[in-house]
Amino acid sequence: MRSELLVHVVDDDPAIRDSLSFLLDTADINSRTYESAAALLARAGGLEPGCILTDVRMPEMNGLEMVRRLTELGIAHPVIVMTGHADVPLAIEAMRAGVKDFIEKPFDDEALLSSIRAALAEKAEAVARDGETNEFSARLATLSGREAQVLEGLVAGQANKVIAYDLGLSPRTVEVYRANVMTKMQARSLSELVRMSMVAKRP
């Protein structure tokens, strides 16, 4: 099954770009190639979800400088760098800057594909997590001020009568608000409601 995520391949050597593109295609992995770090950064505002596979040593801007620039732009794609033996110290520096993995040339195809699949799985998990956070945040935004206060009490582990006392309401009114909160948040249990609230407020 072909991956919906994209591998962004950055290398100044057209033969290597073509070879990597072919390898990824045979592994049912979608890719897009770039001839330089600048070419990738030019698309940074609309970079499709996936991972980045880049040579570490390129003219004008090397892979490490590109990683730092991506971090500055808030782009959290996992990055794998390809390196020659002489560039291993630079690759290690890139790892310290946030690169997920580095592969020494000449690399084994399966080792590279394994690293790429791990990076794509990490990104897929992050995309799903972000989607869940956005969904729960949207549900949270539908709550009225009182409902949000009742939710805070529930998340804090307070009983209905304690929430009622704190808010100057009757326990019955708190029960009504609690039911509204469960409905609007689409929660089937209190534990699920608490998890949704925590996810929605996750940084």
PDB file of C-alpha atoms in Angstrom:
ATOM      1  CA  MET A   1       0.000   0.000   0.000  1.00  0.00           C
ATOM      2  CA  ARG A   2       1.484   3.324  -1.100  1.00  0.00           C
ATOM      3  CA  SER A   3       2.240   5.847   1.636  1.00  0.00           C
ATOM      4  CA  GLU A   4       0.141   9.028   1.536  1.00  0.00           C
ATOM      5  CA  LEU A   5       3.021  10.943   3.124  1.00  0.00           C
ATOM      6  CA  LEU A   6       5.798  12.380   0.989  1.00  0.00           C
ATOM      7  CA  VAL A   7       9.570  11.988   1.160  1.00  0.00           C
ATOM      8  CA  HIS A   8      11.208  15.288   0.209  1.00  0.00           C
ATOM      9  CA  VAL A   9      14.559  14.349  -1.370  1.00  0.00           C
ATOM     10  CA  VAL A  10      17.193  17.096  -1.410  1.00  0.00           C
ATOM     11  CA  ASP A  11      20.459  16.506  -3.323  1.00  0.00           C
ATOM     12  CA  ASP A  12      22.449  18.604  -5.796  1.00  0.00           C
ATOM     13  CA  ASP A  13      23.374  15.507  -7.842  1.00  0.00           C
ATOM     14  CA  PRO A  14      20.613  14.757 -10.402  1.00  0.00           C
ATOM     15  CA  ALA A  15      21.727  11.117 -10.765  1.00  0.00           C
ATOM     16  CA  ILE A  16      21.318  10.534  -7.021  1.00  0.00           C
ATOM     17  CA  ARG A  17      17.939  12.293  -7.018  1.00  0.00           C
ATOM     18  CA  ASP A  18      16.742  10.056  -9.856  1.00  0.00           C
ATOM     19  CA  SER A  19      18.107   6.922  -8.161  1.00  0.00           C
ATOM     20  CA  LEU A  20      16.433   7.728  -4.829  1.00  0.00           C
ATOM     21  CA  SER A  21      13.170   8.629  -6.526  1.00  0.00           C
ATOM     22  CA  PHE A  22      13.191   5.267  -8.346  1.00  0.00           C
ATOM     23  CA  LEU A  23      14.025   3.366  -5.144  1.00  0.00           C
ATOM     24  CA  LEU A  24      11.187   5.042  -3.238  1.00  0.00           C
ATOM     25  CA  ASP A  25       8.743   4.460  -6.087  1.00  0.00           C
ATOM     26  CA  THR A  26       9.515   0.721  -6.137  1.00  0.00           C
ATOM     27  CA  ALA A  27       8.870   0.700  -2.355  1.00  0.00           C
ATOM     28  CA  ASP A  28       5.457   2.385  -2.882  1.00  0.00           C
ATOM     29  CA  ILE A  29       6.618   5.576  -1.196  1.00  0.00           C
ATOM     30  CA  ASN A  30       5.743   8.943  -2.748  1.00  0.00           C
ATOM     31  CA  SER A  31       8.574  11.423  -3.203  1.00  0.00           C
ATOM     32  CA  ARG A  32       9.442  14.850  -4.560  1.00  0.00           C
ATOM     33  CA  THR A  33      12.983  15.909  -5.430  1.00  0.00           C
ATOM     34  CA  TYR A  34      14.767  19.226  -4.939  1.00  0.00           C
ATOM     35  CA  GLU A  35      18.122  20.248  -6.386  1.00  0.00           C
ATOM     36  CA  SER A  36      19.089  22.384  -3.392  1.00  0.00           C
ATOM     37  CA  ALA A  37      18.201  23.355   0.158  1.00  0.00           C
ATOM     38  CA  ALA A  38      16.982  26.705  -1.198  1.00  0.00           C
ATOM     39  CA  ALA A  39      14.541  24.899  -3.532  1.00  0.00           C
ATOM     40  CA  LEU A  40      13.033  23.025  -0.571  1.00  0.00           C
ATOM     41  CA  LEU A  41      12.879  26.135   1.611  1.00  0.00           C
ATOM     42  CA  ALA A  42      11.081  27.986  -1.202  1.00  0.00           C
ATOM     43  CA  ARG A  43       8.187  25.550  -0.667  1.00  0.00           C
ATOM     44  CA  ALA A  44       8.419  25.636   3.129  1.00  0.00           C
ATOM     45  CA  GLY A  45       5.088  27.428   3.560  1.00  0.00           C
ATOM     46  CA  GLY A  46       3.190  24.571   1.909  1.00  0.00           C
ATOM     47  CA  LEU A  47       5.428  21.589   2.477  1.00  0.00           C
ATOM     48  CA  GLU A  48       3.339  18.418   2.343  1.00  0.00           C
ATOM     49  CA  PRO A  49       3.429  16.146   5.428  1.00  0.00           C
ATOM     50  CA  GLY A  50       6.174  13.562   5.357  1.00  0.00           C
ATOM     51  CA  CYS A  51       9.904  13.461   6.003  1.00  0.00           C
ATOM     52  CA  ILE A  52      13.021  15.017   4.473  1.00  0.00           C
ATOM     53  CA  LEU A  53      15.934  13.026   3.048  1.00  0.00           C
ATOM     54  CA  THR A  54      18.893  15.299   2.350  1.00  0.00           C
ATOM     55  CA  ASP A  55      22.548  15.182   1.475  1.00  0.00           C
ATOM     56  CA  VAL A  56      24.549  16.760   4.284  1.00  0.00           C
ATOM     57  CA  ARG A  57      27.100  18.478   2.040  1.00  0.00           C
ATOM     58  CA  MET A  58      25.665  20.682  -0.722  1.00  0.00           C
ATOM     59  CA  PRO A  59      26.784  23.971  -2.307  1.00  0.00           C
ATOM     60  CA  GLU A  60      25.431  27.291  -0.988  1.00  0.00           C
ATOM     61  CA  MET A  61      23.570  25.752   1.997  1.00  0.00           C
ATOM     62  CA  ASN A  62      24.435  22.382   3.531  1.00  0.00           C
ATOM     63  CA  GLY A  63      22.009  19.966   5.144  1.00  0.00           C
ATOM     64  CA  LEU A  64      22.785  21.144   8.672  1.00  0.00           C
ATOM     65  CA  GLU A  65      22.080  24.784   7.806  1.00  0.00           C
ATOM     66  CA  MET A  66      18.832  23.694   6.140  1.00  0.00           C
ATOM     67  CA  VAL A  67      17.768  21.801   9.273  1.00  0.00           C
ATOM     68  CA  ARG A  68      18.387  24.896  11.396  1.00  0.00           C
ATOM     69  CA  ARG A  69      16.371  27.019   8.978  1.00  0.00           C
ATOM     70  CA  LEU A  70      13.483  24.525   9.001  1.00  0.00           C
ATOM     71  CA  THR A  71      13.489  24.612  12.815  1.00  0.00           C
ATOM     72  CA  GLU A  72      13.338  28.419  12.733  1.00  0.00           C
ATOM     73  CA  LEU A  73      10.326  28.164  10.404  1.00  0.00           C
ATOM     74  CA  GLY A  74       8.577  25.726  12.751  1.00  0.00           C
ATOM     75  CA  ILE A  75       8.623  22.842  10.239  1.00  0.00           C
ATOM     76  CA  ALA A  76       8.712  19.618  12.236  1.00  0.00           C
ATOM     77  CA  HIS A  77       9.282  17.051   9.463  1.00  0.00           C
ATOM     78  CA  PRO A  78      11.664  14.259  10.561  1.00  0.00           C
ATOM     79  CA  VAL A  79      14.977  14.668   8.710  1.00  0.00           C
ATOM     80  CA  ILE A  80      17.389  11.958   7.562  1.00  0.00           C
ATOM     81  CA  VAL A  81      20.786  13.065   6.275  1.00  0.00           C
ATOM     82  CA  MET A  82      22.972  11.164   3.821  1.00  0.00           C
ATOM     83  CA  THR A  83      26.686  11.553   4.403  1.00  0.00           C
ATOM     84  CA  GLY A  84      30.049  10.475   3.068  1.00  0.00           C
ATOM     85  CA  HIS A  85      32.506   9.020   5.571  1.00  0.00           C
ATOM     86  CA  ALA A  86      34.446  12.305   5.802  1.00  0.00           C
ATOM     87  CA  ASP A  87      31.238  14.161   6.715  1.00  0.00           C
ATOM     88  CA  VAL A  88      30.273  11.998   9.724  1.00  0.00           C
ATOM     89  CA  PRO A  89      31.236  14.737  12.247  1.00  0.00           C
ATOM     90  CA  LEU A  90      28.926  17.124  10.382  1.00  0.00           C
ATOM     91  CA  ALA A  91      26.160  14.499  10.420  1.00  0.00           C
ATOM     92  CA  ILE A  92      26.585  14.027  14.167  1.00  0.00           C
ATOM     93  CA  GLU A  93      26.312  17.792  14.604  1.00  0.00           C
ATOM     94  CA  ALA A  94      23.118  17.628  12.549  1.00  0.00           C
ATOM     95  CA  MET A  95      21.772  14.932  14.899  1.00  0.00           C
ATOM     96  CA  ARG A  96      22.352  17.317  17.797  1.00  0.00           C
ATOM     97  CA  ALA A  97      20.377  19.917  15.850  1.00  0.00           C
ATOM     98  CA  GLY A  98      17.379  17.595  15.672  1.00  0.00           C
ATOM     99  CA  VAL A  99      18.002  15.274  12.715  1.00  0.00           C
ATOM    100  CA  LYS A 100      16.348  11.871  13.203  1.00  0.00           C
ATOM    101  CA  ASP A 101      18.977   9.693  11.551  1.00  0.00           C
ATOM    102  CA  PHE A 102      21.996   9.729   9.250  1.00  0.00           C
ATOM    103  CA  ILE A 103      22.940   7.190   6.611  1.00  0.00           C
ATOM    104  CA  GLU A 104      26.515   6.734   5.386  1.00  0.00           C
ATOM    105  CA  LYS A 105      27.188   6.425   1.661  1.00  0.00           C
ATOM    106  CA  PRO A 106      27.278   4.031  -0.020  1.00  0.00           C
ATOM    107  CA  PHE A 107      24.168   2.986   1.833  1.00  0.00           C
ATOM    108  CA  ASP A 108      22.219  -0.247   1.800  1.00  0.00           C
ATOM    109  CA  ASP A 109      18.815   0.275   0.176  1.00  0.00           C
ATOM    110  CA  GLU A 110      16.949  -1.644   2.863  1.00  0.00           C
ATOM    111  CA  ALA A 111      18.682   0.273   5.665  1.00  0.00           C
ATOM    112  CA  LEU A 112      17.686   3.549   4.023  1.00  0.00           C
ATOM    113  CA  LEU A 113      14.104   2.407   3.447  1.00  0.00           C
ATOM    114  CA  SER A 114      13.845   1.210   7.040  1.00  0.00           C
ATOM    115  CA  SER A 115      14.967   4.632   8.294  1.00  0.00           C
ATOM    116  CA  ILE A 116      12.529   6.395   5.954  1.00  0.00           C
ATOM    117  CA  ARG A 117       9.603   4.190   6.999  1.00  0.00           C
ATOM    118  CA  ALA A 118      10.362   4.909  10.663  1.00  0.00           C
ATOM    119  CA  ALA A 119      10.442   8.647   9.949  1.00  0.00           C
ATOM    120  CA  LEU A 120       7.144   8.487   8.024  1.00  0.00           C
ATOM    121  CA  ALA A 121       5.514   6.478  10.837  1.00  0.00           C
ATOM    122  CA  GLU A 122       6.651   9.128  13.326  1.00  0.00           C
ATOM    123  CA  LYS A 123       5.179  11.875  11.135  1.00  0.00           C
ATOM    124  CA  ALA A 124       1.910   9.973  10.613  1.00  0.00           C
ATOM    125  CA  GLU A 125       1.543   9.658  14.379  1.00  0.00           C
ATOM    126  CA  ALA A 126       2.199  13.389  14.816  1.00  0.00           C
ATOM    127  CA  VAL A 127      -0.360  14.272  12.105  1.00  0.00           C
ATOM    128  CA  ALA A 128      -2.986  12.063  13.782  1.00  0.00           C
ATOM    129  CA  ARG A 129      -2.180  13.579  17.180  1.00  0.00           C
ATOM    130  CA  ASP A 130      -2.492  17.118  15.808  1.00  0.00           C
ATOM    131  CA  GLY A 131      -5.806  16.231  14.164  1.00  0.00           C
ATOM    132  CA  GLU A 132      -7.135  14.850  17.438  1.00  0.00           C
ATOM    133  CA  THR A 133      -5.988  17.949  19.335  1.00  0.00           C
ATOM    134  CA  ASN A 134      -7.674  20.250  16.821  1.00  0.00           C
ATOM    135  CA  GLU A 135     -10.902  18.220  16.911  1.00  0.00           C
ATOM    136  CA  PHE A 136     -11.150  18.231  20.707  1.00  0.00           C
ATOM    137  CA  SER A 137     -10.213  21.932  20.855  1.00  0.00           C
ATOM    138  CA  ALA A 138     -13.048  22.704  18.448  1.00  0.00           C
ATOM    139  CA  ARG A 139     -15.503  20.789  20.654  1.00  0.00           C
ATOM    140  CA  LEU A 140     -14.177  22.595  23.732  1.00  0.00           C
ATOM    141  CA  ALA A 141     -14.828  25.930  22.041  1.00  0.00           C
ATOM    142  CA  THR A 142     -18.570  25.103  21.791  1.00  0.00           C
ATOM    143  CA  LEU A 143     -18.968  25.030  25.592  1.00  0.00           C
ATOM    144  CA  SER A 144     -20.582  27.961  27.355  1.00  0.00           C
ATOM    145  CA  GLY A 145     -18.727  29.699  30.174  1.00  0.00           C
ATOM    146  CA  ARG A 146     -20.650  27.750  32.838  1.00  0.00           C
ATOM    147  CA  GLU A 147     -20.162  24.448  31.017  1.00  0.00           C
ATOM    148  CA  ALA A 148     -16.415  25.142  30.823  1.00  0.00           C
ATOM    149  CA  GLN A 149     -16.359  25.800  34.586  1.00  0.00           C
ATOM    150  CA  VAL A 150     -18.185  22.547  35.287  1.00  0.00           C
ATOM    151  CA  LEU A 151     -15.725  20.734  33.010  1.00  0.00           C
ATOM    152  CA  GLU A 152     -12.802  22.197  34.972  1.00  0.00           C
ATOM    153  CA  GLY A 153     -14.333  20.846  38.165  1.00  0.00           C
ATOM    154  CA  LEU A 154     -14.843  17.413  36.637  1.00  0.00           C
ATOM    155  CA  VAL A 155     -11.277  17.286  35.326  1.00  0.00           C
ATOM    156  CA  ALA A 156     -10.071  18.250  38.817  1.00  0.00           C
ATOM    157  CA  GLY A 157     -11.920  15.203  40.167  1.00  0.00           C
ATOM    158  CA  GLN A 158     -14.586  17.151  42.046  1.00  0.00           C
ATOM    159  CA  ALA A 159     -17.999  15.683  42.831  1.00  0.00           C
ATOM    160  CA  ASN A 160     -21.123  17.410  41.489  1.00  0.00           C
ATOM    161  CA  LYS A 161     -22.024  18.808  44.923  1.00  0.00           C
ATOM    162  CA  VAL A 162     -18.546  20.342  45.326  1.00  0.00           C
ATOM    163  CA  ILE A 163     -18.748  21.941  41.876  1.00  0.00           C
ATOM    164  CA  ALA A 164     -22.236  23.207  42.738  1.00  0.00           C
ATOM    165  CA  TYR A 165     -20.982  24.755  45.981  1.00  0.00           C
ATOM    166  CA  ASP A 166     -17.989  26.408  44.305  1.00  0.00           C
ATOM    167  CA  LEU A 167     -20.110  27.881  41.506  1.00  0.00           C
ATOM    168  CA  GLY A 168     -23.107  28.812  43.674  1.00  0.00           C
ATOM    169  CA  LEU A 169     -25.403  26.454  41.777  1.00  0.00           C
ATOM    170  CA  SER A 170     -27.720  23.635  42.777  1.00  0.00           C
ATOM    171  CA  PRO A 171     -26.432  20.071  42.300  1.00  0.00           C
ATOM    172  CA  ARG A 172     -29.288  19.480  39.862  1.00  0.00           C
ATOM    173  CA  THR A 173     -28.167  22.430  37.706  1.00  0.00           C
ATOM    174  CA  VAL A 174     -24.620  21.069  37.702  1.00  0.00           C
ATOM    175  CA  GLU A 175     -25.994  17.708  36.519  1.00  0.00           C
ATOM    176  CA  VAL A 176     -27.665  19.477  33.594  1.00  0.00           C
ATOM    177  CA  TYR A 177     -24.428  21.304  32.697  1.00  0.00           C
ATOM    178  CA  ARG A 178     -22.477  18.049  33.040  1.00  0.00           C
ATOM    179  CA  ALA A 179     -24.858  16.309  30.629  1.00  0.00           C
ATOM    180  CA  ASN A 180     -24.469  19.194  28.164  1.00  0.00           C
ATOM    181  CA  VAL A 181     -20.687  18.970  28.417  1.00  0.00           C
ATOM    182  CA  MET A 182     -20.736  15.217  27.742  1.00  0.00           C
ATOM    183  CA  THR A 183     -22.975  15.754  24.709  1.00  0.00           C
ATOM    184  CA  LYS A 184     -20.983  18.631  23.203  1.00  0.00           C
ATOM    185  CA  MET A 185     -17.651  16.891  23.761  1.00  0.00           C
ATOM    186  CA  GLN A 186     -19.104  13.594  22.414  1.00  0.00           C
ATOM    187  CA  ALA A 187     -17.694  11.775  25.438  1.00  0.00           C
ATOM    188  CA  ARG A 188     -19.099   8.386  26.446  1.00  0.00           C
ATOM    189  CA  SER A 189     -17.567   8.367  29.919  1.00  0.00           C
ATOM    190  CA  LEU A 190     -15.997  10.668  32.470  1.00  0.00           C
ATOM    191  CA  SER A 191     -12.545   9.182  31.828  1.00  0.00           C
ATOM    192  CA  GLU A 192     -12.909   9.869  28.098  1.00  0.00           C
ATOM    193  CA  LEU A 193     -14.037  13.425  28.861  1.00  0.00           C
ATOM    194  CA  VAL A 194     -10.962  14.014  31.033  1.00  0.00           C
ATOM    195  CA  ARG A 195      -8.659  12.675  28.298  1.00  0.00           C
ATOM    196  CA  MET A 196     -10.302  14.878  25.661  1.00  0.00           C
ATOM    197  CA  SER A 197      -9.867  17.941  27.850  1.00  0.00           C
ATOM    198  CA  MET A 198      -6.197  17.149  28.449  1.00  0.00           C
ATOM    199  CA  VAL A 199      -5.530  16.505  24.739  1.00  0.00           C
ATOM    200  CA  ALA A 200      -7.311  19.718  23.707  1.00  0.00           C
ATOM    201  CA  LYS A 201      -5.089  21.749  26.027  1.00  0.00           C
ATOM    202  CA  ARG A 202      -1.904  19.960  24.978  1.00  0.00           C
ATOM    203  CA  PRO A 203       0.780  22.419  23.799  1.00  0.00           C
TER     204      PRO A 203
END
